[in-house]
GROMACS .gro file of C-alpha atoms in nm:
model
  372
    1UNK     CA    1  -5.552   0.236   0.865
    2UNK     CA    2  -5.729   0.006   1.152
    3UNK     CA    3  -5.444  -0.250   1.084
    4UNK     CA    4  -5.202  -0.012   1.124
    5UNK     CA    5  -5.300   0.149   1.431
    6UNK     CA    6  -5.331  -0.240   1.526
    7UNK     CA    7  -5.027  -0.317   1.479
    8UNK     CA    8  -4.934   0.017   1.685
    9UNK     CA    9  -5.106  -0.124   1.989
   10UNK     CA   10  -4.952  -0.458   1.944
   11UNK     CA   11  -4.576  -0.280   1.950
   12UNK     CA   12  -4.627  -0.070   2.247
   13UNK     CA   13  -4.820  -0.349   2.456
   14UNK     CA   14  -4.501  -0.601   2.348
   15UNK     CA   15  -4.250  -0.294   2.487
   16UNK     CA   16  -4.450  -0.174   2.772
   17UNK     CA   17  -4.281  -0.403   3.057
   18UNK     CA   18  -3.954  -0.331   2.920
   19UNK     CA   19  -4.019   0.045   2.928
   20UNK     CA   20  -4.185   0.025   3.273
   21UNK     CA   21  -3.873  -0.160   3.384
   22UNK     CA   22  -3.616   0.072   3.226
   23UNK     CA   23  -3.803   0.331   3.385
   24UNK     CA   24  -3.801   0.241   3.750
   25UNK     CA   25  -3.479   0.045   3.716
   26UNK     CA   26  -3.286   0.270   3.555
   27UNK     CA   27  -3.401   0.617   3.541
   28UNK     CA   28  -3.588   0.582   3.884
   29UNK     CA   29  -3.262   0.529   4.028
   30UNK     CA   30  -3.096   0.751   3.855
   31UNK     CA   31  -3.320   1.044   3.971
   32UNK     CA   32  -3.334   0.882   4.354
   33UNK     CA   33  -2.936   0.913   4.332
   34UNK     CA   34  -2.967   1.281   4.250
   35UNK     CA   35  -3.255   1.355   4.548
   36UNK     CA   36  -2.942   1.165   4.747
   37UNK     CA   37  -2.674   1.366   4.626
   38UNK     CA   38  -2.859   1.682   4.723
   39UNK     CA   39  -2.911   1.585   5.093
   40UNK     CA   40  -2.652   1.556   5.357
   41UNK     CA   41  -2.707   1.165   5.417
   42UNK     CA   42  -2.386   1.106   5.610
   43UNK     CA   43  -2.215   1.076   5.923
   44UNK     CA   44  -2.270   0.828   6.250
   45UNK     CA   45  -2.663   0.780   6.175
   46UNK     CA   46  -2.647   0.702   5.797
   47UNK     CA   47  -2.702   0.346   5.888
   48UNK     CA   48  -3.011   0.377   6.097
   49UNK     CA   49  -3.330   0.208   5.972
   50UNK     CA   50  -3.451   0.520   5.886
   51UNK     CA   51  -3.192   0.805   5.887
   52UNK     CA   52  -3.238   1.159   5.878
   53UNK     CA   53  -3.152   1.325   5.536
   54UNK     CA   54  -3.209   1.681   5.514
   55UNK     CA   55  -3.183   1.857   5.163
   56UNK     CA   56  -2.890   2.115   5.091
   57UNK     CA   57  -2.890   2.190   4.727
   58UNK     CA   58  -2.586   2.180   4.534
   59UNK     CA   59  -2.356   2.200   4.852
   60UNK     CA   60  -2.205   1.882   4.816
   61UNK     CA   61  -2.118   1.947   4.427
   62UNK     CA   62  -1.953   2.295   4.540
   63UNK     CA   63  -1.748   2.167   4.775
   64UNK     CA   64  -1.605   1.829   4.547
   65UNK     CA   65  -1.525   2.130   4.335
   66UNK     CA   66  -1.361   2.412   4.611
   67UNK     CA   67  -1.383   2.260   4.929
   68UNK     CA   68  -1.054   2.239   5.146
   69UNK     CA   69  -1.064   1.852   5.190
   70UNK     CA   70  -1.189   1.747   4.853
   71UNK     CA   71  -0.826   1.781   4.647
   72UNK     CA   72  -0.808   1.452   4.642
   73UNK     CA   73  -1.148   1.396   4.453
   74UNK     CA   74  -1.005   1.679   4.253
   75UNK     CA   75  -0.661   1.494   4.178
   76UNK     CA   76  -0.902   1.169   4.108
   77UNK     CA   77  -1.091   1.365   3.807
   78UNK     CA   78  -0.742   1.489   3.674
   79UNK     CA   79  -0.614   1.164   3.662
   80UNK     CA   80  -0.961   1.005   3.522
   81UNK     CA   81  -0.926   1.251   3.249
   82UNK     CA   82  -0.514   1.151   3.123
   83UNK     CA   83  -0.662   0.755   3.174
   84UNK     CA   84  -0.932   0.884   2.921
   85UNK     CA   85  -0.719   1.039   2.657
   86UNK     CA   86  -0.454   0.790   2.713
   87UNK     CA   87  -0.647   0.481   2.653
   88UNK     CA   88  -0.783   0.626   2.375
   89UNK     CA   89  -0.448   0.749   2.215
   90UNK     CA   90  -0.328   0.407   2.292
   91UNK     CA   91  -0.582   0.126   2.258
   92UNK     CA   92  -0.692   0.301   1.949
   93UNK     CA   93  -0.340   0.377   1.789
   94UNK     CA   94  -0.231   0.024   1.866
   95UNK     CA   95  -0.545  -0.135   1.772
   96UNK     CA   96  -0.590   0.001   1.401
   97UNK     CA   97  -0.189  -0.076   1.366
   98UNK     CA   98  -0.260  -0.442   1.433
   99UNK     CA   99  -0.560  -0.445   1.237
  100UNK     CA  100  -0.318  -0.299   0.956
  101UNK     CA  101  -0.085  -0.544   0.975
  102UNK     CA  102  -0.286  -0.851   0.960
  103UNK     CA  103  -0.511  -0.642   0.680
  104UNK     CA  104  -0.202  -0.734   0.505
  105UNK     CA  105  -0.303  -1.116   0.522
  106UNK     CA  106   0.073  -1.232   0.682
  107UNK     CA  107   0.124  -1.619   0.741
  108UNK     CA  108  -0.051  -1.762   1.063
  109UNK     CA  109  -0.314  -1.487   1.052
  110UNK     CA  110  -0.615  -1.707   1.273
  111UNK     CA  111  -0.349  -1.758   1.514
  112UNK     CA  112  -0.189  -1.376   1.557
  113UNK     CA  113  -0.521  -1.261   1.600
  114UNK     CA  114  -0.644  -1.504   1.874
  115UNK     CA  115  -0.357  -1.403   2.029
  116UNK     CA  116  -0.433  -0.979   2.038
  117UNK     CA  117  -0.791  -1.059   2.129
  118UNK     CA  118  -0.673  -1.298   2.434
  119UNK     CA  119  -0.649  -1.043   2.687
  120UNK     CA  120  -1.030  -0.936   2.623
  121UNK     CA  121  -1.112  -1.286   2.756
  122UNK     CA  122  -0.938  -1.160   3.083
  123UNK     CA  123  -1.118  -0.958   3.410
  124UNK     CA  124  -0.970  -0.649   3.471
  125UNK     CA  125  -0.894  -0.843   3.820
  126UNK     CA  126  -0.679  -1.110   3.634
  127UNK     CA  127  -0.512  -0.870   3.404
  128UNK     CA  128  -0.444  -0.632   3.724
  129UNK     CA  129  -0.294  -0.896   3.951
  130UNK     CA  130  -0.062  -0.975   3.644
  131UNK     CA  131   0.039  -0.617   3.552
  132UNK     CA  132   0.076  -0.572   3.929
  133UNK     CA  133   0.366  -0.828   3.961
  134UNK     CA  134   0.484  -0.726   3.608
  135UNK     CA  135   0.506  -0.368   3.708
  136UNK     CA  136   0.686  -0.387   4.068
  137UNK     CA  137   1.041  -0.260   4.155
  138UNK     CA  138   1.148  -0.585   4.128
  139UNK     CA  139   0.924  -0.709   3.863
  140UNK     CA  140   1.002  -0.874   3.507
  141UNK     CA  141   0.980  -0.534   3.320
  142UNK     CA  142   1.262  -0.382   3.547
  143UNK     CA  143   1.414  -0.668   3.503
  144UNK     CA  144   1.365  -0.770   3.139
  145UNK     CA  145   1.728  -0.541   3.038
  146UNK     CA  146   1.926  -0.763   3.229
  147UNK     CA  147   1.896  -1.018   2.957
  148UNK     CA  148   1.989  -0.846   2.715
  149UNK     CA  149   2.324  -0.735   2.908
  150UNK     CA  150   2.187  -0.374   3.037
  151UNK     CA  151   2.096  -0.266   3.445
  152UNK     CA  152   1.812  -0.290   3.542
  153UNK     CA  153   1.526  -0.053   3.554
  154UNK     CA  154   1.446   0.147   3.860
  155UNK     CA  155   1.142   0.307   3.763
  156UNK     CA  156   0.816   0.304   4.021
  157UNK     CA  157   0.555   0.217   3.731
  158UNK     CA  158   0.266   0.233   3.996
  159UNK     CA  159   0.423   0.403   4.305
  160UNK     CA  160   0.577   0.695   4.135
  161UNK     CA  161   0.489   1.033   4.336
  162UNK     CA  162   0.621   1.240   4.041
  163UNK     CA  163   0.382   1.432   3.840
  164UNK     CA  164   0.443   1.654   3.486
  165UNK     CA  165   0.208   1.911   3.302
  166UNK     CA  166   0.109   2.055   3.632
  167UNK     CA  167  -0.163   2.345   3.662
  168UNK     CA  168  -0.287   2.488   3.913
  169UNK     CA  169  -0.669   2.469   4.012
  170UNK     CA  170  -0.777   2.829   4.039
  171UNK     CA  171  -0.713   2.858   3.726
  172UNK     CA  172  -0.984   2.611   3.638
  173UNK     CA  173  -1.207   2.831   3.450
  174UNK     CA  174  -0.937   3.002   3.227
  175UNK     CA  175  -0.829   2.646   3.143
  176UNK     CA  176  -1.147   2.463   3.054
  177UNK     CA  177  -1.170   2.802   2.811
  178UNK     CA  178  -0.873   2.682   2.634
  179UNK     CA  179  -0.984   2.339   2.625
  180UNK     CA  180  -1.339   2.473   2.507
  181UNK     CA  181  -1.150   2.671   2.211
  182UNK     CA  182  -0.864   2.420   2.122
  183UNK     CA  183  -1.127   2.155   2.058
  184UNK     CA  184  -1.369   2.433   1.834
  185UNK     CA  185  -1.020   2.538   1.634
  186UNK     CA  186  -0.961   2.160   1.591
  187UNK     CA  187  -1.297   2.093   1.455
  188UNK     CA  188  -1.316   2.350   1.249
  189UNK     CA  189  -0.930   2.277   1.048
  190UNK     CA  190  -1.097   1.939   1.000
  191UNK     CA  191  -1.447   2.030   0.871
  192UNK     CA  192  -1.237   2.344   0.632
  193UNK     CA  193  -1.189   2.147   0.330
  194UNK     CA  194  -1.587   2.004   0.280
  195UNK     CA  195  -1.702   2.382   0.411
  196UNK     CA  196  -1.480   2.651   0.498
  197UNK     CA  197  -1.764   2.897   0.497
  198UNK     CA  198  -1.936   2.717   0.740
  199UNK     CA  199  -1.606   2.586   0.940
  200UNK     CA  200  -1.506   2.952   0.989
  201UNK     CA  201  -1.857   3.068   1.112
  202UNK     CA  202  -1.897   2.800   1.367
  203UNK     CA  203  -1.608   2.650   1.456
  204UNK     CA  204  -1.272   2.817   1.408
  205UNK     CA  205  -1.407   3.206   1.453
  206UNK     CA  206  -1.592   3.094   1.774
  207UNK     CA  207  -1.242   2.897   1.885
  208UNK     CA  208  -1.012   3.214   1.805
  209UNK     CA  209  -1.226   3.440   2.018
  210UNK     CA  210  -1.253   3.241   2.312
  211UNK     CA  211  -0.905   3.152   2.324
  212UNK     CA  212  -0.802   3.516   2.251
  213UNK     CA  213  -1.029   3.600   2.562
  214UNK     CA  214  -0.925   3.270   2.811
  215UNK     CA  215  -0.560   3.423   2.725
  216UNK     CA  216  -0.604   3.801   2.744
  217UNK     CA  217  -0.864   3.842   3.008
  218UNK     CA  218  -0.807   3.561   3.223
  219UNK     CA  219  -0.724   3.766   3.531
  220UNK     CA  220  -1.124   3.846   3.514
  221UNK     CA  221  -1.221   3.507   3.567
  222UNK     CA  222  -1.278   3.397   3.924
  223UNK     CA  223  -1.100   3.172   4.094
  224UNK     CA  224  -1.208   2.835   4.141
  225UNK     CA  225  -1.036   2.767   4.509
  226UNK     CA  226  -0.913   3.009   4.751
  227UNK     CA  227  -0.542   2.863   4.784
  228UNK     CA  228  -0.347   2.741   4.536
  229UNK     CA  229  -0.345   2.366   4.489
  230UNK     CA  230  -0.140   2.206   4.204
  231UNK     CA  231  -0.226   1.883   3.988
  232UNK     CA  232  -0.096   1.681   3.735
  233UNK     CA  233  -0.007   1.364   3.538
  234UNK     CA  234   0.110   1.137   3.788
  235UNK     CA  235   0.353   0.890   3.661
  236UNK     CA  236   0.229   0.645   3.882
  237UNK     CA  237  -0.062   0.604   3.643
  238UNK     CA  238   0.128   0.482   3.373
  239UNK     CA  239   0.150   0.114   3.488
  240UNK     CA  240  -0.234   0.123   3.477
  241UNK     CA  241  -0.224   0.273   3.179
  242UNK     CA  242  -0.008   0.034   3.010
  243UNK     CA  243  -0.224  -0.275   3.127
  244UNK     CA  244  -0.536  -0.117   2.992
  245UNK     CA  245  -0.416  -0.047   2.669
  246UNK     CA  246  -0.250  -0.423   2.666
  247UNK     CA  247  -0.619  -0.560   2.751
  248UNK     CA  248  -0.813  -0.329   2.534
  249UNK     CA  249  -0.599  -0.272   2.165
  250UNK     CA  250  -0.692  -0.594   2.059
  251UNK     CA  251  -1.055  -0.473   2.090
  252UNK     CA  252  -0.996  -0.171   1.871
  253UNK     CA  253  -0.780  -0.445   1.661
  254UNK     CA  254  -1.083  -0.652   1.578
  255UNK     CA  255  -1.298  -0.385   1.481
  256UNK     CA  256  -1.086  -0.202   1.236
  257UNK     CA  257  -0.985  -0.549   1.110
  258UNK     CA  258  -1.370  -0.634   1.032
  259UNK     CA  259  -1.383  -0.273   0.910
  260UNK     CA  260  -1.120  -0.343   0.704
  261UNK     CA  261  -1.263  -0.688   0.560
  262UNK     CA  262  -1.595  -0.545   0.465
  263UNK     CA  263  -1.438  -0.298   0.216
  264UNK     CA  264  -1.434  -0.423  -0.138
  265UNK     CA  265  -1.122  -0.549  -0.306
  266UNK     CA  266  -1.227  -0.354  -0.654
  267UNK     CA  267  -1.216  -0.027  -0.402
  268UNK     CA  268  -0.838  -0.149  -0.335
  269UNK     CA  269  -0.766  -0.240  -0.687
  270UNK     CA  270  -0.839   0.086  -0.847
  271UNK     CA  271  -0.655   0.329  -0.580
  272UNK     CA  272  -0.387   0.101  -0.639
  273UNK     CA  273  -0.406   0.152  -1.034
  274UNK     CA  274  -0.471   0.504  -0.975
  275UNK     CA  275  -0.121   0.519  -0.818
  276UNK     CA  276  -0.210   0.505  -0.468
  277UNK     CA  277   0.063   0.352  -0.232
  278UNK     CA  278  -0.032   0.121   0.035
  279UNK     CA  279  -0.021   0.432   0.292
  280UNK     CA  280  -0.204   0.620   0.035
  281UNK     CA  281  -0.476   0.358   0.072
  282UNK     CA  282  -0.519   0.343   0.411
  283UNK     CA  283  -0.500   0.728   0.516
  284UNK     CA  284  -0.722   0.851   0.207
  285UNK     CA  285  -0.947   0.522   0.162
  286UNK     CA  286  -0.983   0.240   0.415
  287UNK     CA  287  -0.937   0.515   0.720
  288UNK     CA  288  -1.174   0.805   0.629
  289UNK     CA  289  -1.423   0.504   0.544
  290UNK     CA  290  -1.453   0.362   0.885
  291UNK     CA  291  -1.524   0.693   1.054
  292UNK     CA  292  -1.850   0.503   1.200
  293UNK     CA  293  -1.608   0.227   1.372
  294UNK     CA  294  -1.346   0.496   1.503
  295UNK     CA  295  -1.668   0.691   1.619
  296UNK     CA  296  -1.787   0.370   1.819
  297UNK     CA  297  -1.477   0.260   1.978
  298UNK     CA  298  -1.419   0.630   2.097
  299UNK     CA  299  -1.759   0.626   2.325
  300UNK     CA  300  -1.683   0.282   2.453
  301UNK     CA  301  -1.356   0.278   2.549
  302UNK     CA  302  -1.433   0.666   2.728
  303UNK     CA  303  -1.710   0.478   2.936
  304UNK     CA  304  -1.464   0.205   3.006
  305UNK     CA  305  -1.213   0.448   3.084
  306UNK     CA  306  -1.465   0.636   3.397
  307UNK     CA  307  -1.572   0.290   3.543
  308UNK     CA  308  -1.162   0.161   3.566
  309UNK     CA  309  -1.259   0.022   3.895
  310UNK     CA  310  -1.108  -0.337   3.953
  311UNK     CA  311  -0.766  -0.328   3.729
  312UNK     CA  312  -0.665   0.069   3.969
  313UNK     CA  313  -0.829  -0.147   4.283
  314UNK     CA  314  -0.610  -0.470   4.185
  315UNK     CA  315  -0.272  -0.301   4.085
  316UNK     CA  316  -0.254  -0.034   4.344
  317UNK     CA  317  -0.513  -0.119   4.638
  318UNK     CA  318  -0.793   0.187   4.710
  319UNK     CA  319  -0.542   0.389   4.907
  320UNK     CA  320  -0.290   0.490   4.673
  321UNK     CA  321  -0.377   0.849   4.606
  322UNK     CA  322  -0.136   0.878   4.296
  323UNK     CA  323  -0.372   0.640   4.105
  324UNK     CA  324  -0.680   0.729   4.234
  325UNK     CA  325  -1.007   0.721   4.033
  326UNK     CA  326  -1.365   0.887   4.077
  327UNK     CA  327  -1.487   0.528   4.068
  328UNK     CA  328  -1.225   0.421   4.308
  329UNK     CA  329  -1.357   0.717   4.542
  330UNK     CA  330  -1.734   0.712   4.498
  331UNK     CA  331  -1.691   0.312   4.630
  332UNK     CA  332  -1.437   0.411   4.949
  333UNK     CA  333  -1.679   0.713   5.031
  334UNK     CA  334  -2.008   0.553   4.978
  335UNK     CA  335  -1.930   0.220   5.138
  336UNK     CA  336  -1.582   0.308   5.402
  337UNK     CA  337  -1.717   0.617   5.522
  338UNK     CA  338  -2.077   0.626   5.465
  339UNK     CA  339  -2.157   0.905   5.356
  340UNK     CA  340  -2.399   0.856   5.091
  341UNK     CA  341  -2.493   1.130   4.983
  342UNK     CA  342  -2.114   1.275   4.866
  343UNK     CA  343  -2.082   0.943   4.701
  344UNK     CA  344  -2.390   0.961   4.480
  345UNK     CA  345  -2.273   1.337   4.398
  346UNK     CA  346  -1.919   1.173   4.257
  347UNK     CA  347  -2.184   0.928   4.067
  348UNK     CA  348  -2.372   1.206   3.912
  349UNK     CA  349  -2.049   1.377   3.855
  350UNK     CA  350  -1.914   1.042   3.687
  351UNK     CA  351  -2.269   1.029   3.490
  352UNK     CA  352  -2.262   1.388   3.385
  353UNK     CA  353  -1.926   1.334   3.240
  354UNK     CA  354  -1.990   0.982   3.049
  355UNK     CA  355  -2.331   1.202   2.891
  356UNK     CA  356  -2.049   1.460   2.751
  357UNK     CA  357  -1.906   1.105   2.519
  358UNK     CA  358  -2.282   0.960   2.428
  359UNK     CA  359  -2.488   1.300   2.403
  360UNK     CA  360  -2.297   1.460   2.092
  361UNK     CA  361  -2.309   1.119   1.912
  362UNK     CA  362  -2.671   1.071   1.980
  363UNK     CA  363  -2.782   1.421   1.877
  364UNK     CA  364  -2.524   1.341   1.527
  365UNK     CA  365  -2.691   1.008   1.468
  366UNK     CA  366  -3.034   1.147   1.533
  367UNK     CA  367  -2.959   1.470   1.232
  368UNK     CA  368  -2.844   1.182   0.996
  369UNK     CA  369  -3.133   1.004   1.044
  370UNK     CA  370  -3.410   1.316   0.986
  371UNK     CA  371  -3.184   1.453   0.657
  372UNK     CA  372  -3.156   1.037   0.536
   0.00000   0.00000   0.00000
């Protein structure tokens, strides 16, 4: 028992710097950028030795969310969440179709894969400048038709002031309610085969009745801005878009593909005796089986997708309010206006909303581990 509680000591005297550092480092900072982000440090005196910040609450949350100058903060958090689902849909789509393909052991194999992992070797600076020739008016995807005997594109990849699936912002409340109850009905159709007792009761019952209420009583909720204010899916965020997924499904590609590897060849063999076709195989078998990977890739490429910084800030400059970011604005308010304390509320806001990715999984791994 001495030995063990020895060994105890031993463990938590090795880890004490590193949890004194992670403390002040990280989580010191993070709680001295919340004390900021509740003060109004700001204005022609921010950069005194000592400036004057006075605290004021939650006032400069409320107004990123309703105030009359903040739309474009509001247009930035629409378009971080369509880079979000976008990269996902994309890098993840592409990447486990790749990952197929050379799963299927094709000649030059080494060589086709160096090739979908190059563009991880790239900064997002590189890959930007590229995409940003690429992509203009002029550029070689516009002009990539004429080779083949066709005109020549006209489309404004990153310049594009057309948006589509508009909604309009005071009806913020109703829609995050129909968010809230498409992604409980969607949980609960996939959970309704292993337990439709418990699917019903928690996920698809709960998901009917808020949607029936976001759609029938949605003249109750309030408003969330005084005016109406319309955003959207800008089209200029497609060229950004496009180069993430480029630089990031060969990521996705060469985790499936070690996913893929690690399963056993007997597991192939017998679905394949059993009658299974190779689609068969994939979508019942080699899929479902790397739920851990898909689960992985999903929180990193979300975090990846609310720090897209350099590649908006290399394609399109910090000015182009089509392709803005939250990022992109916390920077050009923190450090071009100085106002320090609205920045570090956009950084909280950005933090809050990376917690909503890693929290869930956390809490998931954490149940698995107390019932294992």
């Amino acid at each position: 028992m001495r030995e063990a509680s020895r060994d105890r000591l031993k463990a938590f005297l090795t880890l004490l710097p590193s949890i004194i550092l992670v403390a002040v480092f990280v989580y010191g900072f993070i709680g001295n950028t919340i004390w900021i982000s509740m003060t109004d440090w700001g204005g022609s005196g921010s950069m005194a030795l000592d400036p004057q910040k006075n605290f004021i609450g939650l006032d400069n949350y409320v107004d990123l969310f309703n105030g009359f100058l903040s739309s474009g903060f509001r247009q930035d958090l629409v378009n971080a969440v369509y880079y979000s689902i976008m990269l996902l849909a994309g890098a993840i789509g592409l990447g486990m179709f790749i990952a197929i393909l050379l799963d299927q052991k094709p000649k030059g194999e080494d060589v086709l894969r160096t090739i979908f992992l190059y563009p991880m070797s790239l900064s997002f600076i590189v890959s930007g400048t590229i995409w940003r020739w690429l992509l203009a008016p002029q550029g070689g995807v516009n002009v990539l038709p004429t080779y083949l005997g066709f005109d020549a594109l006209n489309f404004q990849w990153t310049s594009s002031t057309k948006a589509i699936l508009e909604f309009n912002w005071q009806n913020l409340f109703q829609i995050l309610l129909y968010i809230a109850a498409f992604i409980l009905i969607l949980a609960g159709l996939f959970l309704l085969k292993g337990d439709p007792q418990k699917a019903v009761k928690r996920w698809l019952g709960p998901g009917v009745i808020i949607g029936a209420f976001a759609w029938l009583g949605g003249s109750l909720l309030p408003e969330a801005l005084f005016m109406e204010e319309m955003h959207g899916f800008n089209l200029a965020t497609l060229g950004i878009i496009i180069a993430t997924v480029w630089q990031y499904a060969g990521y996705t590609m060469a985790l499936y593909l070690a996913g893929f590897n690690g399963i056993s060849q007997d597991l192939r063999d017998a679905a394949m005796l059993d009658g299974a076709s190779n689609t068969d195989y994939y979508r019942y078998v080699a899929i479902p089986m790397l739920k851990p990977i898909t689960i992985s890739a999903v929180i990193i490429l979300s975090h990846i997708s609310l720090k897209m910084f350099d590649i908006i800030f290399a394609m399109t400059g910090p000015d182009n309010a089509q392709t803005g970011h939250p990022a992109l604005n916390m920077y050009m308010t923190t450090f071009r206006a100085n106002d320090f304390a609205r920045g570090a509320a956009i950084a909280i806001v950005l933090f809050l909303v990376a917690g909503t990715f890693i929290v869930p999984y956390v809490v998931s791994q954490y149940k698995q581990r107390r019932r294992g």
